[in-house]
Amino acid sequence: GENVEQHPSTLSVQEGDSAVIKCTYSDSASNYFPWYKQELGKRPQLIIDIRSNVGEKKDQRIAVTLNKTAKHFSLHITETQPEDSAVYFCAARGGGGADGLTFGKGTHLIIQP
Amino acid sequence: EPEVTQTPSHQVTQMGQEVILRCVPISNHLYFYWYRQILGQKVEFLVSFYNNEISEKSEIFDDQFSVERPDGSNFTLKIRSTKLEDSAMYFCASGEEFTNEKLFFGSGTQLSVL
């Protein structure tokens, strides 16, 4: 089955700086890669996603890049703000809409004021 | 904005008891899922459900677990003979259709097995 590795486990950045979180996956058939943000005690919320036929996607301060050959994808957050502090999970899903997501272990992003 | 709703928000049970966790997916969604998250750990896939049957299940989803869509709106997860290690946050999620892979999660049920 799919295995998703995520690094780093904790990331502390100064407010206004950029943050980058990286994930690798094992199943070359995986074709959908979402990123979720989870604040303490709350539900995971989808912040951005990318499909395997696209190399990069951007939404305001958030961007995701995908390298299918290397089987890795990254989340980039620019101009970080205190409200960006949360745990971020990457995930991967194989073919077929019903397949379950395999999540990474999460990155605790801390924005230092 | 439509949301996936889950009840109860917290459930405390004795080891060996059966629990039923309830979910109301977003109304026009066709794919339904259960995930769990043990405190401080990653979210883990349990089962997916489509067209009134299980589509996929993980190795976690053994005979102790079952899912059901008893009517047009509810989606339930039953855990028989609960064990201490079943203590976790259980999230229901739903997805719109095959061509739209976005999943929306409910707020979760925190299950504590004593």
Short mmCIF file of C-alpha atoms in Angstrom, two decimals:
data_model
loop_
_atom_site.label_atom_id
_atom_site.label_comp_id
_atom_site.label_asym_id
_atom_site.label_seq_id
_atom_site.Cartn_x
_atom_site.Cartn_y
_atom_site.Cartn_z
CA GLY A 1 0.00 0.00 0.00
CA GLU A 2 0.83 3.66 -0.10
CA ASN A 3 3.34 5.13 2.36
CA VAL A 4 3.64 8.88 2.88
CA GLU A 5 6.60 10.41 4.68
CA GLN A 6 6.46 14.02 5.87
CA HIS A 7 9.22 16.35 7.07
CA PRO A 8 9.89 18.16 9.27
CA SER A 9 7.78 17.11 12.23
CA THR A 10 8.10 20.59 13.73
CA LEU A 11 8.86 23.84 11.93
CA SER A 12 9.32 27.19 13.63
CA VAL A 13 9.55 30.32 11.49
CA GLN A 14 9.47 34.04 12.12
CA GLU A 15 6.28 35.83 11.22
CA GLY A 16 6.55 37.07 7.66
CA ASP A 17 9.03 34.40 6.60
CA SER A 18 8.23 31.46 4.33
CA ALA A 19 7.61 27.89 5.42
CA VAL A 20 8.13 24.75 3.37
CA ILE A 21 6.87 21.28 4.27
CA LYS A 22 7.89 18.26 2.22
CA CYS A 23 6.30 14.88 1.59
CA THR A 24 7.26 11.80 -0.35
CA TYR A 25 5.00 8.96 -1.43
CA SER A 26 5.68 5.42 -2.52
CA ASP A 27 2.87 4.43 -4.89
CA SER A 28 3.48 5.74 -8.39
CA ALA A 29 -0.23 5.18 -9.15
CA SER A 30 -1.26 7.85 -6.64
CA ASN A 31 -2.78 10.76 -8.48
CA TYR A 32 -4.25 13.14 -5.92
CA PHE A 33 -2.38 15.02 -3.21
CA PRO A 34 -4.26 17.21 -0.75
CA TRP A 35 -2.94 19.24 2.16
CA TYR A 36 -4.94 19.63 5.34
CA LYS A 37 -4.58 22.12 8.17
CA GLN A 38 -5.66 21.02 11.62
CA GLU A 39 -5.92 23.42 14.51
CA LEU A 40 -5.85 22.00 18.02
CA GLY A 41 -8.96 19.95 18.73
CA LYS A 42 -10.57 20.71 15.38
CA ARG A 43 -11.29 18.86 12.16
CA PRO A 44 -8.74 18.65 9.33
CA GLN A 45 -9.55 21.31 6.75
CA LEU A 46 -8.50 21.11 3.13
CA ILE A 47 -6.31 24.08 2.22
CA ILE A 48 -5.01 23.12 -1.20
CA ASP A 49 -4.75 20.06 -3.41
CA ILE A 50 -3.03 19.02 -6.59
CA ARG A 51 -3.57 16.29 -9.15
CA SER A 52 -0.82 14.34 -10.79
CA ASN A 53 -1.28 16.00 -14.17
CA VAL A 54 -0.27 19.37 -12.70
CA GLY A 55 3.16 20.41 -11.45
CA GLU A 56 2.25 23.42 -9.37
CA LYS A 57 -0.79 25.14 -7.94
CA LYS A 58 -1.09 28.40 -6.07
CA ASP A 59 -3.79 29.99 -3.95
CA GLN A 60 -2.82 33.36 -2.52
CA ARG A 61 -0.04 32.72 0.04
CA ILE A 62 -0.16 28.95 -0.34
CA ALA A 63 1.35 26.89 -3.12
CA VAL A 64 1.93 23.20 -3.71
CA THR A 65 4.48 21.65 -6.06
CA LEU A 66 4.55 18.08 -7.29
CA ASN A 67 7.43 16.12 -8.76
CA LYS A 68 5.97 12.86 -10.08
CA THR A 69 9.30 11.47 -11.15
CA ALA A 70 10.79 11.85 -7.70
CA LYS A 71 7.44 11.13 -6.00
CA HIS A 72 7.52 14.12 -3.76
CA PHE A 73 5.34 17.14 -3.19
CA SER A 74 5.74 20.24 -1.08
CA LEU A 75 3.64 22.91 0.59
CA HIS A 76 4.90 26.47 0.51
CA ILE A 77 3.45 29.20 2.71
CA THR A 78 4.71 32.71 2.13
CA GLU A 79 4.41 35.78 4.39
CA THR A 80 3.46 33.61 7.33
CA GLN A 81 1.03 34.96 9.91
CA PRO A 82 0.23 33.87 13.47
CA GLU A 83 -3.00 32.23 12.31
CA ASP A 84 -0.96 29.89 10.14
CA SER A 85 0.16 28.11 13.31
CA ALA A 86 -1.34 24.61 13.18
CA VAL A 87 -0.51 21.02 12.27
CA TYR A 88 -0.33 20.44 8.53
CA PHE A 89 -0.87 17.01 7.00
CA CYS A 90 -0.05 15.94 3.49
CA ALA A 91 -1.90 13.00 1.97
CA ALA A 92 -1.97 10.88 -1.15
CA ARG A 93 -4.66 8.87 -2.84
CA GLY A 94 -4.54 6.21 -5.52
CA GLY A 95 -6.79 5.87 -8.52
CA GLY A 96 -10.56 5.77 -8.11
CA GLY A 97 -12.67 8.23 -6.19
CA ALA A 98 -13.39 5.85 -3.33
CA ASP A 99 -9.83 5.13 -2.34
CA GLY A 100 -8.85 6.23 1.12
CA LEU A 101 -6.27 8.92 1.73
CA THR A 102 -2.94 7.98 3.23
CA PHE A 103 -1.72 10.76 5.49
CA GLY A 104 1.73 11.84 6.52
CA LYS A 105 2.52 12.18 10.22
CA GLY A 106 2.02 15.90 10.23
CA THR A 107 4.13 19.02 10.68
CA HIS A 108 3.56 21.31 13.61
CA LEU A 109 4.10 24.78 12.20
CA ILE A 110 4.87 27.44 14.77
CA ILE A 111 4.89 31.09 13.73
CA GLN A 112 7.06 33.15 16.05
CA PRO A 113 5.90 36.78 16.46
CA GLU B 1 -21.70 26.31 3.73
CA PRO B 2 -22.75 22.64 4.12
CA GLU B 3 -20.84 20.64 6.69
CA VAL B 4 -20.43 17.02 7.68
CA THR B 5 -21.94 16.62 11.14
CA GLN B 6 -21.07 13.98 13.70
CA THR B 7 -22.67 12.88 16.93
CA PRO B 8 -21.86 12.55 19.71
CA SER B 9 -18.86 14.85 20.05
CA HIS B 10 -17.59 12.77 22.98
CA GLN B 11 -18.32 9.15 23.86
CA VAL B 12 -17.07 7.36 26.94
CA THR B 13 -17.54 3.62 27.13
CA GLN B 14 -16.38 0.63 29.11
CA MET B 15 -14.05 -1.88 27.54
CA GLY B 16 -16.04 -4.64 25.85
CA GLN B 17 -19.07 -2.48 25.13
CA GLU B 18 -20.41 -1.64 21.69
CA VAL B 19 -20.56 1.93 20.40
CA ILE B 20 -22.18 3.49 17.39
CA LEU B 21 -20.79 6.70 15.97
CA ARG B 22 -23.08 8.71 13.76
CA CYS B 23 -22.45 10.97 10.81
CA VAL B 24 -24.57 13.01 8.46
CA PRO B 25 -22.57 13.60 5.27
CA ILE B 26 -23.11 16.57 3.00
CA SER B 27 -26.38 15.92 1.21
CA ASN B 28 -25.26 15.63 -2.43
CA HIS B 29 -22.13 13.64 -1.65
CA LEU B 30 -21.80 10.05 -2.81
CA TYR B 31 -18.62 8.84 -1.12
CA PHE B 32 -18.37 8.34 2.60
CA TYR B 33 -15.38 7.59 4.79
CA TRP B 34 -14.32 6.92 8.34
CA TYR B 35 -10.89 7.91 9.60
CA ARG B 36 -9.43 7.85 13.06
CA GLN B 37 -6.71 9.84 14.80
CA ILE B 38 -5.05 8.62 17.96
CA LEU B 39 -3.97 11.56 20.11
CA GLY B 40 -0.90 13.25 18.66
CA GLN B 41 -0.68 10.92 15.69
CA LYS B 42 -1.61 11.06 12.03
CA VAL B 43 -5.05 10.57 10.58
CA GLU B 44 -5.58 6.94 9.53
CA PHE B 45 -8.00 5.62 6.92
CA LEU B 46 -10.49 3.03 8.11
CA VAL B 47 -13.08 2.49 5.39
CA SER B 48 -14.74 3.98 2.34
CA PHE B 49 -18.33 3.44 1.32
CA TYR B 50 -20.00 4.01 -2.03
CA ASN B 51 -23.24 2.84 -3.60
CA ASN B 52 -24.32 1.19 -0.36
CA GLU B 53 -21.30 -1.00 0.02
CA ILE B 54 -17.75 -0.90 1.29
CA SER B 55 -15.35 0.18 -1.45
CA GLU B 56 -12.11 -0.15 0.42
CA LYS B 57 -10.98 -0.90 3.96
CA SER B 58 -7.69 -0.73 5.76
CA GLU B 59 -6.10 -3.41 7.88
CA ILE B 60 -7.37 -1.55 10.93
CA PHE B 61 -10.96 -2.18 9.86
CA ASP B 62 -11.33 -5.76 11.04
CA ASP B 63 -14.41 -7.76 12.07
CA GLN B 64 -14.79 -5.56 15.12
CA PHE B 65 -15.94 -2.71 12.90
CA SER B 66 -18.92 -2.29 10.63
CA VAL B 67 -20.50 0.56 8.72
CA GLU B 68 -24.02 1.18 7.63
CA ARG B 69 -26.08 3.75 5.81
CA PRO B 70 -29.44 3.01 7.43
CA ASP B 71 -31.32 5.75 5.59
CA GLY B 72 -30.72 8.47 3.02
CA SER B 73 -28.86 10.77 5.38
CA ASN B 74 -27.01 8.90 8.13
CA PHE B 75 -23.75 6.98 7.97
CA THR B 76 -22.72 5.01 11.03
CA LEU B 77 -19.64 3.28 12.36
CA LYS B 78 -20.21 0.46 14.84
CA ILE B 79 -17.39 -0.78 17.02
CA ARG B 80 -18.13 -4.06 18.79
CA SER B 81 -16.43 -5.14 21.98
CA THR B 82 -14.34 -1.99 22.34
CA LYS B 83 -10.73 -2.18 23.44
CA LEU B 84 -8.55 0.39 25.18
CA GLU B 85 -6.62 0.95 21.97
CA ASP B 86 -9.80 1.99 20.18
CA SER B 87 -9.62 5.29 22.07
CA ALA B 88 -9.19 7.95 19.40
CA MET B 89 -10.88 10.75 17.54
CA TYR B 90 -13.06 9.30 14.80
CA PHE B 91 -13.68 11.49 11.78
CA CYS B 92 -16.35 10.98 9.18
CA ALA B 93 -15.71 12.47 5.75
CA SER B 94 -17.65 12.73 2.52
CA GLY B 95 -16.81 13.42 -1.09
CA GLU B 96 -18.94 14.76 -3.85
CA GLU B 97 -18.36 12.59 -6.87
CA PHE B 98 -15.77 10.60 -8.77
CA THR B 99 -14.40 13.60 -10.60
CA ASN B 100 -14.19 15.78 -7.51
CA GLU B 101 -11.79 14.27 -5.06
CA LYS B 102 -12.05 16.85 -2.30
CA LEU B 103 -12.96 15.37 1.06
CA PHE B 104 -14.74 17.27 3.78
CA PHE B 105 -14.30 16.14 7.34
CA GLY B 106 -16.72 16.26 10.22
CA SER B 107 -15.74 17.68 13.58
CA GLY B 108 -15.13 14.22 14.98
CA THR B 109 -16.22 12.00 17.85
CA GLN B 110 -13.72 11.61 20.65
CA LEU B 111 -14.05 8.00 21.84
CA SER B 112 -12.62 7.12 25.23
CA VAL B 113 -12.58 3.44 26.20
CA LEU B 114 -12.05 2.88 29.93
#
